[in-house]
PDB file of C-alpha atoms in Angstrom:
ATOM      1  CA  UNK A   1     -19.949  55.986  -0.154  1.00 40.00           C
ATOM      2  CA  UNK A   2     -23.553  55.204  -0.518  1.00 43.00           C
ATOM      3  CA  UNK A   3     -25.414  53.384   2.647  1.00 42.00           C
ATOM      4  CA  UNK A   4     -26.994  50.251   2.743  1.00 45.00           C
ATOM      5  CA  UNK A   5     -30.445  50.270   2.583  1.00 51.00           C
ATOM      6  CA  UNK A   6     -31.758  47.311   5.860  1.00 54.00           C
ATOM      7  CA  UNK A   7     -34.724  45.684   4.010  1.00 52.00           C
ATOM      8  CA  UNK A   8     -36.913  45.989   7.035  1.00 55.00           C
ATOM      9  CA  UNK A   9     -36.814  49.404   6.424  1.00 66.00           C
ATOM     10  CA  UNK A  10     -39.259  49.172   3.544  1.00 80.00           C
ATOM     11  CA  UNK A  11     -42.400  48.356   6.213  1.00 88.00           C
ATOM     12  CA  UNK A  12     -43.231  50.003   9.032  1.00 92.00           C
ATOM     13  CA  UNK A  13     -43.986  46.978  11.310  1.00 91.00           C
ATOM     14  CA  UNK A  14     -46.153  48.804  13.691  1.00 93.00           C
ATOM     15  CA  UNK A  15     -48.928  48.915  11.180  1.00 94.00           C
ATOM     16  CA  UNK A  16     -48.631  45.089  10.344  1.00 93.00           C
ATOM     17  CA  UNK A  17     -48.772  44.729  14.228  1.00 93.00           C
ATOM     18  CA  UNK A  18     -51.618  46.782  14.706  1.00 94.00           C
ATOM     19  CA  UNK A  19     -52.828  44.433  11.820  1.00 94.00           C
ATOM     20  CA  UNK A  20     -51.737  41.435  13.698  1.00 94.00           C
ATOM     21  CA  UNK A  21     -53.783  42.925  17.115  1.00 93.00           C
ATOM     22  CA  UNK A  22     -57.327  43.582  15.698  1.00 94.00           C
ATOM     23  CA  UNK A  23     -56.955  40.111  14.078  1.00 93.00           C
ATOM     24  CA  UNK A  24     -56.005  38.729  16.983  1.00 92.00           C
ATOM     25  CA  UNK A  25     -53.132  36.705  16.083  1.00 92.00           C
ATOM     26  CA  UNK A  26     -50.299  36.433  14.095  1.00 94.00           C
ATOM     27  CA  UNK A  27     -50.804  34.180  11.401  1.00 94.00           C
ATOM     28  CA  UNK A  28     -53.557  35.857   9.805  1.00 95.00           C
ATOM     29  CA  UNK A  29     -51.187  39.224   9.234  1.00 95.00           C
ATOM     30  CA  UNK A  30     -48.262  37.417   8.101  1.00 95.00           C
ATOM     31  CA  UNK A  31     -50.393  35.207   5.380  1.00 96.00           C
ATOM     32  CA  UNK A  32     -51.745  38.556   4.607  1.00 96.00           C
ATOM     33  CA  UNK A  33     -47.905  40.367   4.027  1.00 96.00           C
ATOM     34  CA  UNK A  34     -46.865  36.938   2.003  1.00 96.00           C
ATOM     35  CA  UNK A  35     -50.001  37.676  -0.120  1.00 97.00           C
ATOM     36  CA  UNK A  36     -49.384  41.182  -0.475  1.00 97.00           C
ATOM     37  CA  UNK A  37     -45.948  40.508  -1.636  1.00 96.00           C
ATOM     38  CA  UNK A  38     -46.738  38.055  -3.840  1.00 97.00           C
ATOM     39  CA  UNK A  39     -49.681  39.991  -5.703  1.00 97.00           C
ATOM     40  CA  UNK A  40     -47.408  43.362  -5.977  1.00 97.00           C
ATOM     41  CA  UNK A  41     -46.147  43.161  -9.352  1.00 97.00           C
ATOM     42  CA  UNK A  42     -49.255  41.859 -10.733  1.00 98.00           C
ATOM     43  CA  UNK A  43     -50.927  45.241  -8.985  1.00 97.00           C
ATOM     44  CA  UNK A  44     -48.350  47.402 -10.163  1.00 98.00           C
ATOM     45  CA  UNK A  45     -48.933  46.228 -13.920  1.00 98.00           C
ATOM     46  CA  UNK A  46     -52.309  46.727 -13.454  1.00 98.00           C
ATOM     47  CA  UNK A  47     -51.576  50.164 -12.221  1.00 98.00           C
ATOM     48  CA  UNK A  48     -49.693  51.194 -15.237  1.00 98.00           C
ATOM     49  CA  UNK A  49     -51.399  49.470 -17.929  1.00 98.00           C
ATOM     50  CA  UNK A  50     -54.888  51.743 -16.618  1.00 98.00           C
ATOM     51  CA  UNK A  51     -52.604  54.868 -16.279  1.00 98.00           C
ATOM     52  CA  UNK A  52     -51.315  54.163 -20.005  1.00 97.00           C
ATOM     53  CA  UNK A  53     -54.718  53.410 -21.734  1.00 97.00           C
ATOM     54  CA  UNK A  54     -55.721  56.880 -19.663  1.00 97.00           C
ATOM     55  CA  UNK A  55     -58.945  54.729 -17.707  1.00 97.00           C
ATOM     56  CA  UNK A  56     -59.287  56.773 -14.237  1.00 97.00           C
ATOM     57  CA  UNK A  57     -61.805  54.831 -13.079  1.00 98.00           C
ATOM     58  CA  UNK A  58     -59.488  51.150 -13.572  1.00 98.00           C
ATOM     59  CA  UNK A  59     -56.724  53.717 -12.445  1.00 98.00           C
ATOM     60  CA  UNK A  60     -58.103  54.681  -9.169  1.00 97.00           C
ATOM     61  CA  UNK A  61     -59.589  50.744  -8.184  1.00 98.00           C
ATOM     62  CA  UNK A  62     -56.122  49.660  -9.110  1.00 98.00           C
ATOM     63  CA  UNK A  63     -54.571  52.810  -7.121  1.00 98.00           C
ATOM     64  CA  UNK A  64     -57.051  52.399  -4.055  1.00 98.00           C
ATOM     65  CA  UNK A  65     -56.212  48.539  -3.947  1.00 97.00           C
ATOM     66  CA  UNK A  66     -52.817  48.754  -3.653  1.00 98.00           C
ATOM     67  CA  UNK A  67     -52.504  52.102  -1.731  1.00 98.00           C
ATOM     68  CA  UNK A  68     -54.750  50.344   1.373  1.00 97.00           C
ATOM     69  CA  UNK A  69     -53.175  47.136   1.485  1.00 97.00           C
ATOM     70  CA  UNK A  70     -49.927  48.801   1.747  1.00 97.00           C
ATOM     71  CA  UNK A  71     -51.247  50.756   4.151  1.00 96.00           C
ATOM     72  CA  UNK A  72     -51.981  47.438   6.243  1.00 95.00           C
ATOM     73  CA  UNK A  73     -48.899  45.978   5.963  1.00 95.00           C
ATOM     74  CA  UNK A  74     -47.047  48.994   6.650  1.00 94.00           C
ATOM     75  CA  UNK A  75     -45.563  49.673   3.151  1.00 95.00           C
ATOM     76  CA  UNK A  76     -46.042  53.091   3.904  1.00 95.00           C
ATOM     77  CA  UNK A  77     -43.986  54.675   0.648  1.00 95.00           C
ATOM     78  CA  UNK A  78     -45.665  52.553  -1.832  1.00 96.00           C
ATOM     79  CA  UNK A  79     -48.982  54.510   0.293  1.00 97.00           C
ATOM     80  CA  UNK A  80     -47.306  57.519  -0.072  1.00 97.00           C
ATOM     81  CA  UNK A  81     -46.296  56.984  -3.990  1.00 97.00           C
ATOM     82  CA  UNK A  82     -50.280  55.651  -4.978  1.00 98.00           C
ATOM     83  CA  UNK A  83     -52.194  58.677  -2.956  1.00 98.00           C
ATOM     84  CA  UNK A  84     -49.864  60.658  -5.243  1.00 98.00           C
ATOM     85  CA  UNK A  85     -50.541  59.410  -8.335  1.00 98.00           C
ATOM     86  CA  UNK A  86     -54.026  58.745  -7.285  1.00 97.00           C
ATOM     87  CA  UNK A  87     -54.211  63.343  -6.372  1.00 97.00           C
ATOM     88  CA  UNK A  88     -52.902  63.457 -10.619  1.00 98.00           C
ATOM     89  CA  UNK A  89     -55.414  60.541 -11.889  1.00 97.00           C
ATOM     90  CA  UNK A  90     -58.356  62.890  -9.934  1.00 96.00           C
ATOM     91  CA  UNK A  91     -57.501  65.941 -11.345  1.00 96.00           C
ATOM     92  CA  UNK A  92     -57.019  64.193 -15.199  1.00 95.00           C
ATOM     93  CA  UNK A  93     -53.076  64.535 -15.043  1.00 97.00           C
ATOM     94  CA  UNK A  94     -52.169  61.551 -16.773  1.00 97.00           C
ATOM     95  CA  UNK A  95     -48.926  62.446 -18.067  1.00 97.00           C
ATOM     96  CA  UNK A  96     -47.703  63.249 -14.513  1.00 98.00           C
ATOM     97  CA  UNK A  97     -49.276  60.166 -13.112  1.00 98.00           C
ATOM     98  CA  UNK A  98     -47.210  58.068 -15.880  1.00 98.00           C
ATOM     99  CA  UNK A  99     -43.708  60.268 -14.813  1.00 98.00           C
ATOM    100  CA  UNK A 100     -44.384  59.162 -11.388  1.00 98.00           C
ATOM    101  CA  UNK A 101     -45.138  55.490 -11.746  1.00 98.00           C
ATOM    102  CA  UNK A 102     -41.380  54.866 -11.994  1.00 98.00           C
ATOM    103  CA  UNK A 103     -40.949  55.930  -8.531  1.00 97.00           C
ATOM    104  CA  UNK A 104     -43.907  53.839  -7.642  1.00 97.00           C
ATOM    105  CA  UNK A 105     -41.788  50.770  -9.431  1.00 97.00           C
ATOM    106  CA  UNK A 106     -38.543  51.220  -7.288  1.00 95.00           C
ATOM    107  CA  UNK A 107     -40.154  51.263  -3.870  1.00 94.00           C
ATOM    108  CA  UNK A 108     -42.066  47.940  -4.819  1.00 96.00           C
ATOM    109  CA  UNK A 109     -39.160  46.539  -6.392  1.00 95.00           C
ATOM    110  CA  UNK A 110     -36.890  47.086  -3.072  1.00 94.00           C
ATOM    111  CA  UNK A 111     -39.835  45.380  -1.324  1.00 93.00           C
ATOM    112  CA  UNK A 112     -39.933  42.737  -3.416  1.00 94.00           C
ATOM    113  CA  UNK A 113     -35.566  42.295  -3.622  1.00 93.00           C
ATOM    114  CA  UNK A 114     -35.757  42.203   0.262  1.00 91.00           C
ATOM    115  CA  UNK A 115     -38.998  39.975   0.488  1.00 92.00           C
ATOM    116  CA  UNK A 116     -37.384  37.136   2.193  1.00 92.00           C
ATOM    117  CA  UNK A 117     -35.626  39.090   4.925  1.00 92.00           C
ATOM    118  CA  UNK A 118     -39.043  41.666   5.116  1.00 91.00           C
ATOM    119  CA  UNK A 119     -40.961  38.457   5.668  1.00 92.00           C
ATOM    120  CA  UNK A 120     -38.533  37.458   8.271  1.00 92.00           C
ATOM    121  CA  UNK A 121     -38.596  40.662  10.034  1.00 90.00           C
ATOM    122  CA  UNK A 122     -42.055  40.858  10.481  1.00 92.00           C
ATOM    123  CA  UNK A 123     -42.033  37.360  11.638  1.00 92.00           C
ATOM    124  CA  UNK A 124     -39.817  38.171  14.338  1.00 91.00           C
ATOM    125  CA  UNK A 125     -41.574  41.080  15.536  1.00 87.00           C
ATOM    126  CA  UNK A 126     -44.878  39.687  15.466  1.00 89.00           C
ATOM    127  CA  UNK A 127     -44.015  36.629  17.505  1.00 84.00           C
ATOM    128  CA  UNK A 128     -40.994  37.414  19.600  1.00 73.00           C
ATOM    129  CA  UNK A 129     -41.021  36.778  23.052  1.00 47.00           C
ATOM    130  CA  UNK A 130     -41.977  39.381  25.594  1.00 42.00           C
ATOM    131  CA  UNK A 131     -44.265  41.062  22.575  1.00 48.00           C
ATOM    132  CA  UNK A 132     -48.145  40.782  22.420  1.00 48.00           C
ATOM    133  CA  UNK A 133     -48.017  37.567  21.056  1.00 45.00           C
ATOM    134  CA  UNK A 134     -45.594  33.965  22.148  1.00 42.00           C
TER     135      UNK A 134
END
């Protein structure tokens, strides 16, 4: 029987907290996660399009973009899948960087399937009652 993946899974909501905290509200980190979401496919294209036309240096902008912003919101495996590919683009290993950008697809795509109840989550956690912020 295979489990059920929860959505909030995909972000670690610490990270979009601590996001939250040196902002110093709320608002500011959610508008940011609703951006992020919105922009991913767009950055993912842009990803693969670089890694197919072998440009490292449109590779690694388009790597370093997406890999930090995760980073912010807390996407931590779409990090995890760009400082990968990022390691092959350095050392010229485009053919390994292009095997691995399916991976990089799925874990964006679950974010983006479970973007309403992400969105939600993070909502929650950022301005729940007895948290940092009310």
């Amino acid at each position: 029987m295979k489990r059920q993946r929860n959505p909030a899974a995909e972000l670690d909501l610490r990270r979009l907290q601590s996001l939250a905290d040196e902002l110093g509200s709320p608002e500011p980190a959610l508008r940011f996660l609703d951006k992020y979401l919105a922009m991913l496919p767009q950055r993912v294209e842009r990803i693969v399009h670089a890694v197919d036309v072998h440009d490292a240096k449109e590779t690694t902008t388009a790597l370093l973009s997406l890999k930090i912003s995760s980073a912010m919101v807390g996407a931590v495996e779409t990090e995890h899948q760009c400082r990968a590919i990022e390691l092959m683009i350095r050392e010229d290993y485009f053919e390994d960087a292009a095997q691995a950008l399916p991976a990089l697809r799925q874990c964006t795509d679950r974010c983006l399937a479970s973007r309403s109840e992400l969105t939600h989550a993070a909502h929650s956690s950022l301005t729940r009652r007895g948290g940092f912020f009310r």
